[in-house]
């Protein structure tokens, strides 16, 4: 019968460090082999990345997407100076979840408007699907993140039944430039 950790504490023959040595990942052969395999995979990926310009371009694009999402999250959270000041872990989790919810809502809203804009543009001209992969719903310049909202009384409400504002018609200068 193997001794339990409680027995190891009281046994005069075996110390705790000696008892746990076979489980220690630094001494475990399988763990060492997995670490070496991971190093080999990283090395092969690095060599592929150096050799393949297309892989470097795709990697850069993916990194840019992640940075754009992080920039949006920072912009939403800037009024708190980028700090979560709640004391309990649960409240910190709620605050972080709320941040993710707001960021997701902005991305959803932008996606719905991009979808409508592309549909409207396709009525007047051909828009190849290959160009759509270059669109990103991560912009927030049009979103008021300060919480200050000014409603002009003389301005009429322009919402449609679906709750979306109408899209602006493309200007003549924009159509001529394309």
mmCIF file with all atom_site columns, C-alpha atoms in Angstrom:
data_model
loop_
_atom_site.group_PDB
_atom_site.id
_atom_site.type_symbol
_atom_site.label_atom_id
_atom_site.label_alt_id
_atom_site.label_comp_id
_atom_site.label_asym_id
_atom_site.label_entity_id
_atom_site.label_seq_id
_atom_site.pdbx_PDB_ins_code
_atom_site.Cartn_x
_atom_site.Cartn_y
_atom_site.Cartn_z
_atom_site.occupancy
_atom_site.B_iso_or_equiv
_atom_site.pdbx_formal_charge
_atom_site.auth_seq_id
_atom_site.auth_comp_id
_atom_site.auth_asym_id
_atom_site.auth_atom_id
_atom_site.pdbx_PDB_model_num
ATOM 1   C CA . UNK A 1 1   ? 0.000   0.000  0.000   1.00 0.00 ? 1   UNK A CA 1
ATOM 2   C CA . UNK A 1 2   ? 1.332   3.429  -1.011  1.00 0.00 ? 2   UNK A CA 1
ATOM 3   C CA . UNK A 1 3   ? 1.564   5.987  1.752   1.00 0.00 ? 3   UNK A CA 1
ATOM 4   C CA . UNK A 1 4   ? -0.824  8.964  1.564   1.00 0.00 ? 4   UNK A CA 1
ATOM 5   C CA . UNK A 1 5   ? 0.420   12.525 1.934   1.00 0.00 ? 5   UNK A CA 1
ATOM 6   C CA . UNK A 1 6   ? -0.744  12.457 5.570   1.00 0.00 ? 6   UNK A CA 1
ATOM 7   C CA . UNK A 1 7   ? 1.437   9.394  6.226   1.00 0.00 ? 7   UNK A CA 1
ATOM 8   C CA . UNK A 1 8   ? 4.373   11.072 4.531   1.00 0.00 ? 8   UNK A CA 1
ATOM 9   C CA . UNK A 1 9   ? 4.143   14.006 6.941   1.00 0.00 ? 9   UNK A CA 1
ATOM 10  C CA . UNK A 1 10  ? 4.301   11.766 9.977   1.00 0.00 ? 10  UNK A CA 1
ATOM 11  C CA . UNK A 1 11  ? 6.684   9.122  8.690   1.00 0.00 ? 11  UNK A CA 1
ATOM 12  C CA . UNK A 1 12  ? 10.263  9.534  9.852   1.00 0.00 ? 12  UNK A CA 1
ATOM 13  C CA . UNK A 1 13  ? 11.608  7.495  6.923   1.00 0.00 ? 13  UNK A CA 1
ATOM 14  C CA . UNK A 1 14  ? 10.114  9.457  3.996   1.00 0.00 ? 14  UNK A CA 1
ATOM 15  C CA . UNK A 1 15  ? 9.968   13.220 3.586   1.00 0.00 ? 15  UNK A CA 1
ATOM 16  C CA . UNK A 1 16  ? 7.219   14.938 1.593   1.00 0.00 ? 16  UNK A CA 1
ATOM 17  C CA . UNK A 1 17  ? 9.607   15.955 -1.171  1.00 0.00 ? 17  UNK A CA 1
ATOM 18  C CA . UNK A 1 18  ? 10.812  12.355 -1.547  1.00 0.00 ? 18  UNK A CA 1
ATOM 19  C CA . UNK A 1 19  ? 7.226   11.093 -1.508  1.00 0.00 ? 19  UNK A CA 1
ATOM 20  C CA . UNK A 1 20  ? 6.058   13.378 -4.331  1.00 0.00 ? 20  UNK A CA 1
ATOM 21  C CA . UNK A 1 21  ? 9.196   13.059 -6.511  1.00 0.00 ? 21  UNK A CA 1
ATOM 22  C CA . UNK A 1 22  ? 7.772   10.430 -8.921  1.00 0.00 ? 22  UNK A CA 1
ATOM 23  C CA . UNK A 1 23  ? 4.835   12.752 -9.682  1.00 0.00 ? 23  UNK A CA 1
ATOM 24  C CA . UNK A 1 24  ? 6.974   15.875 -10.137 1.00 0.00 ? 24  UNK A CA 1
ATOM 25  C CA . UNK A 1 25  ? 6.805   16.917 -13.812 1.00 0.00 ? 25  UNK A CA 1
ATOM 26  C CA . UNK A 1 26  ? 10.473  17.851 -13.878 1.00 0.00 ? 26  UNK A CA 1
ATOM 27  C CA . UNK A 1 27  ? 11.344  14.238 -13.115 1.00 0.00 ? 27  UNK A CA 1
ATOM 28  C CA . UNK A 1 28  ? 8.590   12.577 -15.128 1.00 0.00 ? 28  UNK A CA 1
ATOM 29  C CA . UNK A 1 29  ? 9.787   11.119 -18.436 1.00 0.00 ? 29  UNK A CA 1
ATOM 30  C CA . UNK A 1 30  ? 6.439   11.465 -20.198 1.00 0.00 ? 30  UNK A CA 1
ATOM 31  C CA . UNK A 1 31  ? 6.148   15.133 -19.205 1.00 0.00 ? 31  UNK A CA 1
ATOM 32  C CA . UNK A 1 32  ? 9.711   15.765 -20.394 1.00 0.00 ? 32  UNK A CA 1
ATOM 33  C CA . UNK A 1 33  ? 8.959   14.061 -23.714 1.00 0.00 ? 33  UNK A CA 1
ATOM 34  C CA . UNK A 1 34  ? 5.796   16.171 -24.176 1.00 0.00 ? 34  UNK A CA 1
ATOM 35  C CA . UNK A 1 35  ? 7.760   19.348 -23.436 1.00 0.00 ? 35  UNK A CA 1
ATOM 36  C CA . UNK A 1 36  ? 10.352  18.385 -26.055 1.00 0.00 ? 36  UNK A CA 1
ATOM 37  C CA . UNK A 1 37  ? 7.613   17.579 -28.561 1.00 0.00 ? 37  UNK A CA 1
ATOM 38  C CA . UNK A 1 38  ? 6.061   21.021 -27.971 1.00 0.00 ? 38  UNK A CA 1
ATOM 39  C CA . UNK A 1 39  ? 9.461   22.660 -28.528 1.00 0.00 ? 39  UNK A CA 1
ATOM 40  C CA . UNK A 1 40  ? 9.813   20.736 -31.774 1.00 0.00 ? 40  UNK A CA 1
ATOM 41  C CA . UNK A 1 41  ? 6.353   21.866 -32.938 1.00 0.00 ? 41  UNK A CA 1
ATOM 42  C CA . UNK A 1 42  ? 7.174   25.512 -32.115 1.00 0.00 ? 42  UNK A CA 1
ATOM 43  C CA . UNK A 1 43  ? 10.461  25.223 -33.992 1.00 0.00 ? 43  UNK A CA 1
ATOM 44  C CA . UNK A 1 44  ? 8.787   23.740 -37.069 1.00 0.00 ? 44  UNK A CA 1
ATOM 45  C CA . UNK A 1 45  ? 6.108   26.457 -37.017 1.00 0.00 ? 45  UNK A CA 1
ATOM 46  C CA . UNK A 1 46  ? 8.770   29.165 -36.690 1.00 0.00 ? 46  UNK A CA 1
ATOM 47  C CA . UNK A 1 47  ? 10.689  27.749 -39.666 1.00 0.00 ? 47  UNK A CA 1
ATOM 48  C CA . UNK A 1 48  ? 7.472   27.598 -41.720 1.00 0.00 ? 48  UNK A CA 1
ATOM 49  C CA . UNK A 1 49  ? 6.637   31.156 -40.670 1.00 0.00 ? 49  UNK A CA 1
ATOM 50  C CA . UNK A 1 50  ? 10.079  32.425 -41.758 1.00 0.00 ? 50  UNK A CA 1
ATOM 51  C CA . UNK A 1 51  ? 9.850   30.572 -45.072 1.00 0.00 ? 51  UNK A CA 1
ATOM 52  C CA . UNK A 1 52  ? 6.234   31.378 -46.031 1.00 0.00 ? 52  UNK A CA 1
ATOM 53  C CA . UNK A 1 53  ? 5.225   35.034 -46.663 1.00 0.00 ? 53  UNK A CA 1
ATOM 54  C CA . UNK A 1 54  ? 1.545   34.051 -46.910 1.00 0.00 ? 54  UNK A CA 1
ATOM 55  C CA . UNK A 1 55  ? 1.649   32.467 -43.445 1.00 0.00 ? 55  UNK A CA 1
ATOM 56  C CA . UNK A 1 56  ? 3.284   35.621 -42.059 1.00 0.00 ? 56  UNK A CA 1
ATOM 57  C CA . UNK A 1 57  ? 0.559   37.766 -43.661 1.00 0.00 ? 57  UNK A CA 1
ATOM 58  C CA . UNK A 1 58  ? -2.243  35.579 -42.263 1.00 0.00 ? 58  UNK A CA 1
ATOM 59  C CA . UNK A 1 59  ? -0.624  35.539 -38.822 1.00 0.00 ? 59  UNK A CA 1
ATOM 60  C CA . UNK A 1 60  ? -0.340  39.323 -38.889 1.00 0.00 ? 60  UNK A CA 1
ATOM 61  C CA . UNK A 1 61  ? -4.004  39.652 -39.881 1.00 0.00 ? 61  UNK A CA 1
ATOM 62  C CA . UNK A 1 62  ? -5.106  37.387 -37.039 1.00 0.00 ? 62  UNK A CA 1
ATOM 63  C CA . UNK A 1 63  ? -3.008  39.350 -34.565 1.00 0.00 ? 63  UNK A CA 1
ATOM 64  C CA . UNK A 1 64  ? -4.523  42.596 -35.869 1.00 0.00 ? 64  UNK A CA 1
ATOM 65  C CA . UNK A 1 65  ? -8.042  41.234 -35.356 1.00 0.00 ? 65  UNK A CA 1
ATOM 66  C CA . UNK A 1 66  ? -7.234  40.369 -31.760 1.00 0.00 ? 66  UNK A CA 1
ATOM 67  C CA . UNK A 1 67  ? -5.695  43.790 -31.191 1.00 0.00 ? 67  UNK A CA 1
ATOM 68  C CA . UNK A 1 68  ? -8.752  45.488 -32.707 1.00 0.00 ? 68  UNK A CA 1
ATOM 69  C CA . UNK A 1 69  ? -11.010 43.616 -30.313 1.00 0.00 ? 69  UNK A CA 1
ATOM 70  C CA . UNK A 1 70  ? -8.770  44.544 -27.390 1.00 0.00 ? 70  UNK A CA 1
ATOM 71  C CA . UNK A 1 71  ? -8.776  48.197 -28.506 1.00 0.00 ? 71  UNK A CA 1
ATOM 72  C CA . UNK A 1 72  ? -12.572 48.182 -28.545 1.00 0.00 ? 72  UNK A CA 1
ATOM 73  C CA . UNK A 1 73  ? -12.662 46.655 -25.066 1.00 0.00 ? 73  UNK A CA 1
ATOM 74  C CA . UNK A 1 74  ? -10.204 49.289 -23.786 1.00 0.00 ? 74  UNK A CA 1
ATOM 75  C CA . UNK A 1 75  ? -12.291 52.073 -25.336 1.00 0.00 ? 75  UNK A CA 1
ATOM 76  C CA . UNK A 1 76  ? -15.449 50.766 -23.664 1.00 0.00 ? 76  UNK A CA 1
ATOM 77  C CA . UNK A 1 77  ? -13.678 50.433 -20.344 1.00 0.00 ? 77  UNK A CA 1
ATOM 78  C CA . UNK A 1 78  ? -11.601 53.626 -20.409 1.00 0.00 ? 78  UNK A CA 1
ATOM 79  C CA . UNK A 1 79  ? -13.856 55.559 -18.037 1.00 0.00 ? 79  UNK A CA 1
ATOM 80  C CA . UNK A 1 80  ? -12.640 53.203 -15.295 1.00 0.00 ? 80  UNK A CA 1
ATOM 81  C CA . UNK A 1 81  ? -9.041  53.878 -16.361 1.00 0.00 ? 81  UNK A CA 1
ATOM 82  C CA . UNK A 1 82  ? -8.694  50.253 -17.365 1.00 0.00 ? 82  UNK A CA 1
ATOM 83  C CA . UNK A 1 83  ? -8.952  49.005 -13.804 1.00 0.00 ? 83  UNK A CA 1
ATOM 84  C CA . UNK A 1 84  ? -11.434 46.696 -12.176 1.00 0.00 ? 84  UNK A CA 1
ATOM 85  C CA . UNK A 1 85  ? -11.692 48.013 -8.647  1.00 0.00 ? 85  UNK A CA 1
ATOM 86  C CA . UNK A 1 86  ? -14.201 45.565 -7.241  1.00 0.00 ? 86  UNK A CA 1
ATOM 87  C CA . UNK A 1 87  ? -12.897 43.813 -4.159  1.00 0.00 ? 87  UNK A CA 1
ATOM 88  C CA . UNK A 1 88  ? -14.428 40.373 -4.487  1.00 0.00 ? 88  UNK A CA 1
ATOM 89  C CA . UNK A 1 89  ? -13.502 37.934 -7.210  1.00 0.00 ? 89  UNK A CA 1
ATOM 90  C CA . UNK A 1 90  ? -17.186 37.391 -8.034  1.00 0.00 ? 90  UNK A CA 1
ATOM 91  C CA . UNK A 1 91  ? -17.767 41.115 -8.606  1.00 0.00 ? 91  UNK A CA 1
ATOM 92  C CA . UNK A 1 92  ? -14.618 41.293 -10.726 1.00 0.00 ? 92  UNK A CA 1
ATOM 93  C CA . UNK A 1 93  ? -15.974 38.432 -12.833 1.00 0.00 ? 93  UNK A CA 1
ATOM 94  C CA . UNK A 1 94  ? -19.322 40.228 -13.203 1.00 0.00 ? 94  UNK A CA 1
ATOM 95  C CA . UNK A 1 95  ? -17.558 43.428 -14.283 1.00 0.00 ? 95  UNK A CA 1
ATOM 96  C CA . UNK A 1 96  ? -15.439 41.567 -16.853 1.00 0.00 ? 96  UNK A CA 1
ATOM 97  C CA . UNK A 1 97  ? -18.490 39.684 -18.136 1.00 0.00 ? 97  UNK A CA 1
ATOM 98  C CA . UNK A 1 98  ? -20.352 42.977 -18.486 1.00 0.00 ? 98  UNK A CA 1
ATOM 99  C CA . UNK A 1 99  ? -17.464 44.396 -20.502 1.00 0.00 ? 99  UNK A CA 1
ATOM 100 C CA . UNK A 1 100 ? -17.543 41.366 -22.804 1.00 0.00 ? 100 UNK A CA 1
ATOM 101 C CA . UNK A 1 101 ? -21.310 41.724 -23.168 1.00 0.00 ? 101 UNK A CA 1
ATOM 102 C CA . UNK A 1 102 ? -21.040 45.391 -24.210 1.00 0.00 ? 102 UNK A CA 1
ATOM 103 C CA . UNK A 1 103 ? -18.238 44.615 -26.683 1.00 0.00 ? 103 UNK A CA 1
ATOM 104 C CA . UNK A 1 104 ? -20.297 41.767 -28.149 1.00 0.00 ? 104 UNK A CA 1
ATOM 105 C CA . UNK A 1 105 ? -23.352 44.029 -28.447 1.00 0.00 ? 105 UNK A CA 1
ATOM 106 C CA . UNK A 1 106 ? -21.304 46.624 -30.370 1.00 0.00 ? 106 UNK A CA 1
ATOM 107 C CA . UNK A 1 107 ? -19.926 43.936 -32.689 1.00 0.00 ? 107 UNK A CA 1
ATOM 108 C CA . UNK A 1 108 ? -23.438 42.552 -33.286 1.00 0.00 ? 108 UNK A CA 1
ATOM 109 C CA . UNK A 1 109 ? -24.853 46.010 -33.997 1.00 0.00 ? 109 UNK A CA 1
ATOM 110 C CA . UNK A 1 110 ? -22.021 46.759 -36.432 1.00 0.00 ? 110 UNK A CA 1
ATOM 111 C CA . UNK A 1 111 ? -22.463 43.394 -38.124 1.00 0.00 ? 111 UNK A CA 1
ATOM 112 C CA . UNK A 1 112 ? -26.173 44.007 -38.675 1.00 0.00 ? 112 UNK A CA 1
ATOM 113 C CA . UNK A 1 113 ? -25.484 47.447 -40.182 1.00 0.00 ? 113 UNK A CA 1
ATOM 114 C CA . UNK A 1 114 ? -22.672 46.103 -42.367 1.00 0.00 ? 114 UNK A CA 1
ATOM 115 C CA . UNK A 1 115 ? -25.046 43.424 -43.621 1.00 0.00 ? 115 UNK A CA 1
ATOM 116 C CA . UNK A 1 116 ? -27.654 46.057 -44.503 1.00 0.00 ? 116 UNK A CA 1
ATOM 117 C CA . UNK A 1 117 ? -25.041 48.315 -46.129 1.00 0.00 ? 117 UNK A CA 1
ATOM 118 C CA . UNK A 1 118 ? -23.730 45.493 -48.316 1.00 0.00 ? 118 UNK A CA 1
ATOM 119 C CA . UNK A 1 119 ? -27.285 44.517 -49.321 1.00 0.00 ? 119 UNK A CA 1
ATOM 120 C CA . UNK A 1 120 ? -28.041 48.143 -50.262 1.00 0.00 ? 120 UNK A CA 1
ATOM 121 C CA . UNK A 1 121 ? -24.774 48.475 -52.179 1.00 0.00 ? 121 UNK A CA 1
ATOM 122 C CA . UNK A 1 122 ? -25.421 45.234 -54.060 1.00 0.00 ? 122 UNK A CA 1
ATOM 123 C CA . UNK A 1 123 ? -28.673 46.710 -55.398 1.00 0.00 ? 123 UNK A CA 1
ATOM 124 C CA . UNK A 1 124 ? -26.685 49.294 -57.336 1.00 0.00 ? 124 UNK A CA 1
ATOM 125 C CA . UNK A 1 125 ? -23.427 47.483 -58.136 1.00 0.00 ? 125 UNK A CA 1
ATOM 126 C CA . UNK A 1 126 ? -21.569 44.186 -57.968 1.00 0.00 ? 126 UNK A CA 1
ATOM 127 C CA . UNK A 1 127 ? -19.838 43.529 -54.628 1.00 0.00 ? 127 UNK A CA 1
ATOM 128 C CA . UNK A 1 128 ? -17.626 40.423 -54.750 1.00 0.00 ? 128 UNK A CA 1
ATOM 129 C CA . UNK A 1 129 ? -17.758 38.131 -51.733 1.00 0.00 ? 129 UNK A CA 1
ATOM 130 C CA . UNK A 1 130 ? -13.958 38.141 -51.612 1.00 0.00 ? 130 UNK A CA 1
ATOM 131 C CA . UNK A 1 131 ? -14.053 41.805 -50.522 1.00 0.00 ? 131 UNK A CA 1
ATOM 132 C CA . UNK A 1 132 ? -16.338 41.043 -47.584 1.00 0.00 ? 132 UNK A CA 1
ATOM 133 C CA . UNK A 1 133 ? -13.560 39.191 -45.777 1.00 0.00 ? 133 UNK A CA 1
ATOM 134 C CA . UNK A 1 134 ? -11.797 42.551 -45.396 1.00 0.00 ? 134 UNK A CA 1
ATOM 135 C CA . UNK A 1 135 ? -14.683 44.128 -43.469 1.00 0.00 ? 135 UNK A CA 1
ATOM 136 C CA . UNK A 1 136 ? -14.544 44.251 -39.703 1.00 0.00 ? 136 UNK A CA 1
ATOM 137 C CA . UNK A 1 137 ? -17.354 44.929 -37.242 1.00 0.00 ? 137 UNK A CA 1
ATOM 138 C CA . UNK A 1 138 ? -14.888 46.124 -34.596 1.00 0.00 ? 138 UNK A CA 1
ATOM 139 C CA . UNK A 1 139 ? -15.102 49.869 -35.281 1.00 0.00 ? 139 UNK A CA 1
ATOM 140 C CA . UNK A 1 140 ? -16.576 52.081 -32.566 1.00 0.00 ? 140 UNK A CA 1
ATOM 141 C CA . UNK A 1 141 ? -16.028 55.640 -33.779 1.00 0.00 ? 141 UNK A CA 1
ATOM 142 C CA . UNK A 1 142 ? -19.787 56.013 -34.302 1.00 0.00 ? 142 UNK A CA 1
ATOM 143 C CA . UNK A 1 143 ? -20.643 54.751 -30.794 1.00 0.00 ? 143 UNK A CA 1
ATOM 144 C CA . UNK A 1 144 ? -20.971 57.230 -27.922 1.00 0.00 ? 144 UNK A CA 1
ATOM 145 C CA . UNK A 1 145 ? -18.898 55.586 -25.195 1.00 0.00 ? 145 UNK A CA 1
ATOM 146 C CA . UNK A 1 146 ? -18.976 58.463 -22.700 1.00 0.00 ? 146 UNK A CA 1
ATOM 147 C CA . UNK A 1 147 ? -22.551 57.982 -21.584 1.00 0.00 ? 147 UNK A CA 1
ATOM 148 C CA . UNK A 1 148 ? -23.479 61.578 -22.516 1.00 0.00 ? 148 UNK A CA 1
ATOM 149 C CA . UNK A 1 149 ? -26.536 61.533 -24.742 1.00 0.00 ? 149 UNK A CA 1
ATOM 150 C CA . UNK A 1 150 ? -28.092 64.697 -26.184 1.00 0.00 ? 150 UNK A CA 1
ATOM 151 C CA . UNK A 1 151 ? -31.472 64.379 -27.827 1.00 0.00 ? 151 UNK A CA 1
ATOM 152 C CA . UNK A 1 152 ? -32.533 67.316 -29.972 1.00 0.00 ? 152 UNK A CA 1
ATOM 153 C CA . UNK A 1 153 ? -36.259 67.951 -29.613 1.00 0.00 ? 153 UNK A CA 1
ATOM 154 C CA . UNK A 1 154 ? -36.564 69.383 -33.126 1.00 0.00 ? 154 UNK A CA 1
ATOM 155 C CA . UNK A 1 155 ? -34.968 66.277 -34.625 1.00 0.00 ? 155 UNK A CA 1
ATOM 156 C CA . UNK A 1 156 ? -37.558 63.783 -35.800 1.00 0.00 ? 156 UNK A CA 1
ATOM 157 C CA . UNK A 1 157 ? -37.272 60.118 -34.958 1.00 0.00 ? 157 UNK A CA 1
ATOM 158 C CA . UNK A 1 158 ? -35.980 58.177 -37.935 1.00 0.00 ? 158 UNK A CA 1
ATOM 159 C CA . UNK A 1 159 ? -36.187 54.591 -36.786 1.00 0.00 ? 159 UNK A CA 1
ATOM 160 C CA . UNK A 1 160 ? -37.701 51.897 -38.901 1.00 0.00 ? 160 UNK A CA 1
ATOM 161 C CA . UNK A 1 161 ? -39.984 49.155 -37.678 1.00 0.00 ? 161 UNK A CA 1
ATOM 162 C CA . UNK A 1 162 ? -36.981 46.834 -37.246 1.00 0.00 ? 162 UNK A CA 1
ATOM 163 C CA . UNK A 1 163 ? -35.391 49.320 -34.791 1.00 0.00 ? 163 UNK A CA 1
ATOM 164 C CA . UNK A 1 164 ? -32.534 50.232 -37.135 1.00 0.00 ? 164 UNK A CA 1
ATOM 165 C CA . UNK A 1 165 ? -31.758 53.712 -38.362 1.00 0.00 ? 165 UNK A CA 1
ATOM 166 C CA . UNK A 1 166 ? -31.837 54.157 -42.140 1.00 0.00 ? 166 UNK A CA 1
ATOM 167 C CA . UNK A 1 167 ? -28.557 53.922 -43.966 1.00 0.00 ? 167 UNK A CA 1
ATOM 168 C CA . UNK A 1 168 ? -27.171 57.001 -45.664 1.00 0.00 ? 168 UNK A CA 1
ATOM 169 C CA . UNK A 1 169 ? -27.489 56.969 -49.419 1.00 0.00 ? 169 UNK A CA 1
ATOM 170 C CA . UNK A 1 170 ? -24.115 56.798 -51.149 1.00 0.00 ? 170 UNK A CA 1
ATOM 171 C CA . UNK A 1 171 ? -23.041 60.238 -52.277 1.00 0.00 ? 171 UNK A CA 1
ATOM 172 C CA . UNK A 1 172 ? -22.351 61.020 -55.918 1.00 0.00 ? 172 UNK A CA 1
ATOM 173 C CA . UNK A 1 173 ? -18.654 61.664 -55.133 1.00 0.00 ? 173 UNK A CA 1
ATOM 174 C CA . UNK A 1 174 ? -18.343 58.230 -53.505 1.00 0.00 ? 174 UNK A CA 1
ATOM 175 C CA . UNK A 1 175 ? -19.971 56.470 -56.451 1.00 0.00 ? 175 UNK A CA 1
ATOM 176 C CA . UNK A 1 176 ? -17.733 58.303 -58.945 1.00 0.00 ? 176 UNK A CA 1
ATOM 177 C CA . UNK A 1 177 ? -14.602 57.410 -56.946 1.00 0.00 ? 177 UNK A CA 1
ATOM 178 C CA . UNK A 1 178 ? -15.406 53.707 -57.087 1.00 0.00 ? 178 UNK A CA 1
#
